[in-house]
XYZ file of C-alpha atoms in Angstrom:
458
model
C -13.396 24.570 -24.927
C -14.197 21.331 -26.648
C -15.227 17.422 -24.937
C -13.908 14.655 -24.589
C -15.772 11.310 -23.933
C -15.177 9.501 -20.493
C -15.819 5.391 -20.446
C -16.426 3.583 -16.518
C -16.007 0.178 -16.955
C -15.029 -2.729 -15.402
C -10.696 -3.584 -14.871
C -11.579 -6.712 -16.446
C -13.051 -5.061 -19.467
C -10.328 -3.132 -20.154
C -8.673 -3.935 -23.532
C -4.867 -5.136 -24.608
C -4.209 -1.279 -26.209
C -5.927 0.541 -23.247
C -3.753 -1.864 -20.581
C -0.907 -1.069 -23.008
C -1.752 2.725 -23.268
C -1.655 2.828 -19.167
C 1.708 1.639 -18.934
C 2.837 4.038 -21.793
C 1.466 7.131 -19.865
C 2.503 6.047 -16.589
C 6.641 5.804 -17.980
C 6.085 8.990 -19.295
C 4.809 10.820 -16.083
C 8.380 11.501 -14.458
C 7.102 9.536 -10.922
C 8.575 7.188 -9.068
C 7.728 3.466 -10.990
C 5.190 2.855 -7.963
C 3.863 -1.353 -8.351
C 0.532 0.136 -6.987
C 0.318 2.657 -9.990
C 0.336 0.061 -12.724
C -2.723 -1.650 -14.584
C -2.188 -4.994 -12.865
C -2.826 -4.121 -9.305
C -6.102 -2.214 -10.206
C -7.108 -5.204 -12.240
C -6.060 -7.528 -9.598
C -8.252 -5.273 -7.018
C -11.180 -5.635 -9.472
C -10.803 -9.277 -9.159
C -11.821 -9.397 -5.573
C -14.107 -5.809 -5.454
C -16.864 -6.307 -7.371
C -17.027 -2.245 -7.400
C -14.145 -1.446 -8.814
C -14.325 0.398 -11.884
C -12.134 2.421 -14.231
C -12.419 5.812 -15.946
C -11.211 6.015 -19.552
C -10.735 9.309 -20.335
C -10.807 9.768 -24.260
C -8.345 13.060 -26.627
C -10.478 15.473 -27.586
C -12.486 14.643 -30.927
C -14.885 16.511 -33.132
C -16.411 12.911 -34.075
C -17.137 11.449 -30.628
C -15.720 7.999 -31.162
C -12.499 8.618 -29.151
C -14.209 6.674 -26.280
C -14.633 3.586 -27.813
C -11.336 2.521 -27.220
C -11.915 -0.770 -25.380
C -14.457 -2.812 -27.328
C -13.179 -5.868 -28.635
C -14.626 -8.199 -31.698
C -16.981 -10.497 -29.582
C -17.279 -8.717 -26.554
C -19.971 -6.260 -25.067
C -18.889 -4.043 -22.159
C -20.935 -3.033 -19.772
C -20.442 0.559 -19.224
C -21.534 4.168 -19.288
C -19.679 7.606 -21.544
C -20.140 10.954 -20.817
C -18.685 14.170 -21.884
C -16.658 16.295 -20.335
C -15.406 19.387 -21.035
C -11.219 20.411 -20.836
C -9.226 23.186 -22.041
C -6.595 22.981 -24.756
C -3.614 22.148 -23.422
C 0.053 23.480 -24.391
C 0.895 22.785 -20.738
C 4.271 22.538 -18.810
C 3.930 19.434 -16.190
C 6.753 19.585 -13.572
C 7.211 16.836 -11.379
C 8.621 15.959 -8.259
C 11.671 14.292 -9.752
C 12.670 17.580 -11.159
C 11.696 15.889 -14.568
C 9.595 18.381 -16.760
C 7.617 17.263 -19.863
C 5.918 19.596 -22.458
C 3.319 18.485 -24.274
C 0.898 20.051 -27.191
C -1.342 18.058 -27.936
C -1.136 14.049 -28.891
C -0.788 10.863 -29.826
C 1.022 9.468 -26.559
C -1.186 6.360 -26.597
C -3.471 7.245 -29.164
C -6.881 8.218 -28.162
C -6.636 7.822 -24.597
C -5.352 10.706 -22.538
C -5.727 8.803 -18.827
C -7.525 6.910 -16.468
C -9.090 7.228 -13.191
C -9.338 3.564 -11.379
C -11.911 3.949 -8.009
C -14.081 1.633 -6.011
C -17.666 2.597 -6.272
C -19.415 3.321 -2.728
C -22.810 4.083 -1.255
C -24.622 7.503 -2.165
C -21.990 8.270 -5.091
C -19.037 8.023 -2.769
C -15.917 6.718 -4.457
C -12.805 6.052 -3.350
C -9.328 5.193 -4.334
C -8.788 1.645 -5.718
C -7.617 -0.694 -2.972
C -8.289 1.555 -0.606
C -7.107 0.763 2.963
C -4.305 -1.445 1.203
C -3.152 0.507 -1.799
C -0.370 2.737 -0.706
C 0.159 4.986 -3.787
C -3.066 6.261 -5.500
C -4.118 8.245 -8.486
C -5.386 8.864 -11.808
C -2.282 8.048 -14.822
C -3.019 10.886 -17.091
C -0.910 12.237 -20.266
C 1.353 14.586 -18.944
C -0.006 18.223 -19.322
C -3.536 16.726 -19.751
C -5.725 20.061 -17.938
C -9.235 18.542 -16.408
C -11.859 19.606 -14.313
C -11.746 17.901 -11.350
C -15.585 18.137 -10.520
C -16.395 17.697 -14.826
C -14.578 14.153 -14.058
C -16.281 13.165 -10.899
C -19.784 13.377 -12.826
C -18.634 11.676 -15.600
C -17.922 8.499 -13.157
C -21.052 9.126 -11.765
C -19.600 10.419 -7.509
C -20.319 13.271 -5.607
C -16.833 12.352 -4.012
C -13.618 10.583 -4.647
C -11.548 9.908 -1.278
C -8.078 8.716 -0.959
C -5.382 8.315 1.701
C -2.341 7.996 -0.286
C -2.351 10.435 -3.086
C 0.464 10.818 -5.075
C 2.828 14.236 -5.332
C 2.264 15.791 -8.201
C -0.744 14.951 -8.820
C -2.704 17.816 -10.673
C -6.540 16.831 -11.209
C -6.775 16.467 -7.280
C -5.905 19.902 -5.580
C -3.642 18.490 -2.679
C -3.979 22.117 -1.207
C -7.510 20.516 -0.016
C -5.473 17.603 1.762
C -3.266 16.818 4.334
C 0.060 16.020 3.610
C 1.840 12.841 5.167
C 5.526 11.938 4.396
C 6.202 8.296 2.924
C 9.551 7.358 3.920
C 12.087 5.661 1.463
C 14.940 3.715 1.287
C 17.059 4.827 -1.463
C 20.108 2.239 -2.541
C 20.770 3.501 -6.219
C 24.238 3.773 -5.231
C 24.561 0.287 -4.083
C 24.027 -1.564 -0.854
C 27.536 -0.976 0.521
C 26.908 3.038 -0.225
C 23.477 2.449 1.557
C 25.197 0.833 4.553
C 28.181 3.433 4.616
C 24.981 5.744 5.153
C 23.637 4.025 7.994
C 27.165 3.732 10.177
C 27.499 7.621 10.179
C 23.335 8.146 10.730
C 22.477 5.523 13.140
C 25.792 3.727 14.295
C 24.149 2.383 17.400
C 21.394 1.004 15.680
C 23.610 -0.801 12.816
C 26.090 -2.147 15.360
C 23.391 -3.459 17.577
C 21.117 -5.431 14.590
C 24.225 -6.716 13.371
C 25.684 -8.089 16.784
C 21.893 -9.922 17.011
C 22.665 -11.611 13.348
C 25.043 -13.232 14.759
C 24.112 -14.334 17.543
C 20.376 -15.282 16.157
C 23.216 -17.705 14.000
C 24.903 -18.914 16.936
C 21.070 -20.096 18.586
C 19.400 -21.433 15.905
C 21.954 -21.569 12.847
C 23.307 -19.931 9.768
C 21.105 -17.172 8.864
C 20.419 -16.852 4.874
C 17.888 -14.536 3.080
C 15.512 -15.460 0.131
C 14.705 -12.433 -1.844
C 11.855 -14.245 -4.043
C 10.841 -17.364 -2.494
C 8.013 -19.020 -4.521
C 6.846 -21.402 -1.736
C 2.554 -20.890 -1.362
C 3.022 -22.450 2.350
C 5.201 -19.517 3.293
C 2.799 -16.738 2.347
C 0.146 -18.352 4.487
C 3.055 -18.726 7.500
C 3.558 -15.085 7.042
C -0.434 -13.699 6.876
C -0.386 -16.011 9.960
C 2.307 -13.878 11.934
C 0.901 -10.779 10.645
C -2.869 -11.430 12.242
C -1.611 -12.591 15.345
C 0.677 -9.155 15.100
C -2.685 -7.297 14.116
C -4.255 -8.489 17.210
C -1.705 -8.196 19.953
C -0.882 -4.692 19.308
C -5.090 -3.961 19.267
C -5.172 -3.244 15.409
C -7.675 -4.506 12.880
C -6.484 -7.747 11.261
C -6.382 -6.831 7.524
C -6.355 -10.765 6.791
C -9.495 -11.250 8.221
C -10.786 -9.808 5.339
C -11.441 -12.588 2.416
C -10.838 -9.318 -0.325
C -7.454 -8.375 1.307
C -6.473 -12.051 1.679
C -7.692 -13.154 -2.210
C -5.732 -9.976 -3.101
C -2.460 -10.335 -1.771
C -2.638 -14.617 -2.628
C -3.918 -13.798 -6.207
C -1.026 -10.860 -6.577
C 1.601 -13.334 -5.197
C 1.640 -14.949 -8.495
C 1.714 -11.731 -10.616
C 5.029 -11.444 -12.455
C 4.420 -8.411 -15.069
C 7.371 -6.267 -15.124
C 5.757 -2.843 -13.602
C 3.818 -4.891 -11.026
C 4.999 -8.143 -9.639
C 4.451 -10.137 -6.009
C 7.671 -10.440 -4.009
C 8.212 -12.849 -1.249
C 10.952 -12.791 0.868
C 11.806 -14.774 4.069
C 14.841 -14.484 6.330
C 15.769 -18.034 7.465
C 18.096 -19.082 11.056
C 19.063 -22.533 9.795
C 15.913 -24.495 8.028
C 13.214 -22.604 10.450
C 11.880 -19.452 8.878
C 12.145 -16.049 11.204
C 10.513 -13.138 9.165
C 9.303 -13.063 6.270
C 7.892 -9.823 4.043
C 5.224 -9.997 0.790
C 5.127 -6.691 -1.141
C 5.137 -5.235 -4.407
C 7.720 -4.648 -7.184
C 8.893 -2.886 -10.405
C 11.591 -2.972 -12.529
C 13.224 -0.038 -9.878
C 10.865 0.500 -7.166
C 10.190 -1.940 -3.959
C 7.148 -1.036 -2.237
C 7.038 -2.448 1.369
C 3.697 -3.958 2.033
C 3.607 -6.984 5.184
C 6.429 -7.197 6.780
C 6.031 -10.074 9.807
C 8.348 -12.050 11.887
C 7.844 -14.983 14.492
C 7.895 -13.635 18.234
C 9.423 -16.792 19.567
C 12.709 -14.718 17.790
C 11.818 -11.327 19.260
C 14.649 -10.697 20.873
C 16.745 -11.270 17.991
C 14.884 -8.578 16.321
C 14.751 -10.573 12.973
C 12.221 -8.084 11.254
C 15.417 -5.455 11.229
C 17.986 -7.740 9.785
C 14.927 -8.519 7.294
C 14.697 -5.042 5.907
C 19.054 -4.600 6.107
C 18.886 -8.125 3.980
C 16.031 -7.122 1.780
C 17.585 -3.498 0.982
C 21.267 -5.680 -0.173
C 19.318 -8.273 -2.215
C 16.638 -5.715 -4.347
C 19.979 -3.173 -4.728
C 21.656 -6.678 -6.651
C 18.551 -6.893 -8.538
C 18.459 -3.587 -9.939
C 15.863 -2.283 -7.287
C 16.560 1.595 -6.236
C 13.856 2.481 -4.087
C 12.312 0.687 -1.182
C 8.862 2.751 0.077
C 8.847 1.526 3.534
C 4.964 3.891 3.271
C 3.291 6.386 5.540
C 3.255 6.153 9.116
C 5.552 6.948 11.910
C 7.650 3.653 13.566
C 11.259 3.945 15.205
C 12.566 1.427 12.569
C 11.481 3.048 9.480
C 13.517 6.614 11.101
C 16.711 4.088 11.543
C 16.650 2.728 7.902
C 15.303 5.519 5.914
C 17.432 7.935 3.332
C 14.486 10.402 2.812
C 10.811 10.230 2.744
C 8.124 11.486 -0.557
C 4.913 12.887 0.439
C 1.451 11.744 -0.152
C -1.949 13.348 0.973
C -5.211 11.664 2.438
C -8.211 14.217 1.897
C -11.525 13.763 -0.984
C -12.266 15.450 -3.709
C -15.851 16.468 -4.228
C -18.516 18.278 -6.149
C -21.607 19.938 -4.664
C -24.469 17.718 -3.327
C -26.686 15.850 -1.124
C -23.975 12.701 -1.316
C -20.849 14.991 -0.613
C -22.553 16.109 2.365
C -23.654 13.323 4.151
C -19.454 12.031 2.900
C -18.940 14.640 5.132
C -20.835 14.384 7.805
C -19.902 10.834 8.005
C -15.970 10.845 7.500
C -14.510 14.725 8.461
C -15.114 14.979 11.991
C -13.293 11.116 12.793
C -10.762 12.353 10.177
C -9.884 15.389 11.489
C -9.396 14.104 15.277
C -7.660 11.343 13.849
C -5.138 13.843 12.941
C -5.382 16.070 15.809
C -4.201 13.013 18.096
C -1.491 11.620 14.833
C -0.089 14.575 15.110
C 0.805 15.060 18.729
C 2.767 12.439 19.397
C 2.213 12.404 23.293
C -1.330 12.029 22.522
C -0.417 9.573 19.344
C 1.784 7.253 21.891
C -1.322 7.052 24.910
C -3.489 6.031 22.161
C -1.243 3.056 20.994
C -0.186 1.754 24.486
C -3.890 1.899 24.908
C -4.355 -0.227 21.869
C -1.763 -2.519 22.908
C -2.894 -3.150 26.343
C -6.332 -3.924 24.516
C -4.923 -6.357 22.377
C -3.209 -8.214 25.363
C -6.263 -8.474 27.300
C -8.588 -9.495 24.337
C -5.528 -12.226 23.788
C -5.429 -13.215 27.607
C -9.165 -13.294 27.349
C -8.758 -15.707 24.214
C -6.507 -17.920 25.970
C -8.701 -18.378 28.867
C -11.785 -18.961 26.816
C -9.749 -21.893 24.790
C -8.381 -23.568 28.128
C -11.518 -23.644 29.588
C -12.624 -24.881 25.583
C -9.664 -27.460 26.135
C -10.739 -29.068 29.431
C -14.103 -30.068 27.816
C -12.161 -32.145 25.180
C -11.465 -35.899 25.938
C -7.886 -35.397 24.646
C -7.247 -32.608 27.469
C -5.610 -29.226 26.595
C -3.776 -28.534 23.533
C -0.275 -27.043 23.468
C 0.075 -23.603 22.716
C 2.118 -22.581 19.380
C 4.564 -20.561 21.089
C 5.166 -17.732 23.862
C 3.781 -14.214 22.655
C 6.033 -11.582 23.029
C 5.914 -7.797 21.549
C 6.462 -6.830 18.523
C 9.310 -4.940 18.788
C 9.623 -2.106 16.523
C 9.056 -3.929 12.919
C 5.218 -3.753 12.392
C 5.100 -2.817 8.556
C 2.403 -3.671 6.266
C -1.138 -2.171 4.313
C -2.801 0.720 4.775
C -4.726 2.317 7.861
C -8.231 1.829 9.389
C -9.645 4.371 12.141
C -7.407 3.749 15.424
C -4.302 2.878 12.812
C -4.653 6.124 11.590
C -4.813 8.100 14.685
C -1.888 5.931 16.112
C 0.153 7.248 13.532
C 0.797 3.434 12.587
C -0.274 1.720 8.840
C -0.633 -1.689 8.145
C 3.287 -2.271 8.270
């Protein structure tokens, strides 16, 4: 048994060789290249959380220097070390990609063996950066790296760290503790056409069908084209627009509503690294726009985030020919995996190839904070689950939501034509007819009814 030092600091603290070491320990864990893994979306979260914070977890050293790995000539961090104790590792990591690393010791990114990004809570609670939005969550440790999961916990100062989307193979969080969720996956490695070839002997009817609307949503409005990266600001805001009216007819929490979630996703549309980058797409019928999607790429992976579309075009059902566009676009670009994320929808068992599985549970070290985490979270968790996972009980609970969303939006509209009658100019015209959204809702991740629905942000 030796120690090794533990830094919690600031993302924006965080040095050129420790934001360097991240991304060299993250290529070498074997996982899926996950956008929501990388250094940029935890510092991009820090930019709108004020209480997210990062873990630096130091090699082993007889000196106990190794945790000084971020301070820079000129600047003064504001953070805490602590100790830790591990065991010497000449571990065998095996992942779920069948890749298996061995590793005795090292110099992988020098002094740094991992890190641990969380947002800091009430009473020591902690949970996973971005949680509620982040759909892949974790610590990025050197493979074979063997910690205690409670030792790290007091070293970042929680009686609890909670997350929703935990990674597979993760090995400082005991997933036997969670509850295991599939996250289903497009997989076009092979090539659209291969993807597609897929589809007409899985779901024939449903290919045939969203095809036959293509055209005809051509023949209405005009030729239908797809943007796989459009940079226009004004279409990100049309988009977050569809999404909270989405949000509210089908009784959900609007995620944009929130400033944080809104900063995030404006300030991330402008990221461009290469492991983490904003992607914009928007399916067009002639000049208007129909459906539009904002998520998060790498180099190989896709991550589907807010998918949206405009109801007067329901019945075209332009958020499927999105995703069939989307999946032939990112396979030109060199994109092999789209994570359509957790949560149960008809569309996302048409398009998928195969699903990975994540895990929402806490881990947590004895204590007055743990407790009251508890006593405050299990119960709601676990009938949120009981109800997700009968899907009789999962489907009364989201017609329910939906018929609350329609009256809080018929109770809306009567407010603002009564509002409207008051005005000298006389009633306003509406925007458009609402309709249903179909079966494309696609998007972040869950809050309370969401989660017992079944249903993320998508």
């Amino acid at each position: 048994m030796s120690g090794r030092r533990v830094r919690v600091v600031r993302p924006g603290e965080l040095g050129s060789r420790e934001i360097a070491a991240w991304r060299e320990l993250r290529a070498k864990s074997g996982a899926p290249a996950s956008p929501f893994m990388e250094p940029e979306f935890t510092l991009a979260v820090g930019r709108v959380r004020p209480r997210a914070q990062v873990a630096v977890i130091g090699e082993e050293s007889g000196e106990g220097d190794e945790g000084e790995t971020g301070d820079r000539p000129g600047h003064t961090a504001t953070h805490t070390a602590h100790h830790i104790a591990t065991h010497n590792a000449g571990h065998t990591a095996t992942h779920t990609s069948g890749h298996t690393a061995t590793h005795t010791g090292g110099d992988i990114a020098g002094d740094i063996a991992g890190f641990l990004p969380f947002e800091r809570r009430p009473l020591g609670h902690g949970t996973a950066i971005g949680f509620g939005v982040s759909d892949v969550q974790g610590p990025v440790l050197r493979p074979g790296l063997v910690l205690d999961e409670r030792a790290v916990l007091r070293a970042c100062g929680l009686s609890a760290w909670e997350y929703d989307n935990l990674e597979a193979g993760q090995e400082l969080f005991d997933p036997g503790a969670a509850h295991p969720y599939p996250s289903y996956v497009i997989e076009i490695g092979d090539g659209y056409q291969a993807y597609e070839a897929g589809l007409r002997v899985r779901s024939p009817t449903f290919l045939r069908t969203t095809l036959a609307k293509e055209r005809r949503l051509g023949r209405r409005v005009g030729e239908v084209r797809f943007v796989l990266d459009e940079r226009d600001p004004a279409m990100l805001r049309t988009l977050m627009g569809w999404k909270s009216d989405q949000y509210r007819r089908t009784g959900r929490r609007d995620r944009f509503a929130k400033g944080w979630i809104s900063d995030l996703v404006t300030f991330l549309s402008h990221t461009r690294a290469p492991g983490c980058a904003g992607l914009l797409s928007v399916l067009y019928a002639g000049d208007r726009p129909v459906a539009a999607h904002f998520g998060l790429r790498s180099r190989t992976v896709l991550s589907c985030w807010f998918p949206a579309y405009d109801p007067e075009f329901a019945t075209h059902s332009p958020g499927l020919i999105l995703h069939l566009r989307m999946a032939e676009a990112a396979a030109r670009d060199g994109i092999g995996l789209l994570d359509l994320g957790r949560g149960a929808a008809e569309y996302k068992d048409a398009l998928r190839t195969g699903e990975l599985t994540v895990y929402e549970g806490a881990s947590t070290r004895p204590g007055a904070g743990a407790a009251l985490r508890w006593i405050g979270r299990e119960p709601s968790r676990r009938a949120h689950t009981f109800v997700r996972d009968r899907p009789r009980l999962a489907g009364l609970a989201r017609r329910n939501l939906e018929r609350a969303g329609r009256l809080r939006a018929a109770t809306r509209t009567g407010q603002e034509r009564l509002d409207s009658q008051e005005r000298p100019n006389g009633p306003e015209r509406p925007n458009g007819p609402e309709q249903p959204n179909g079966r494309t809702g696609a998007g972040d991740t869950t809050d309370s009814t969401d989660r017992a629905t079944g249903h993320g942000h998508r």
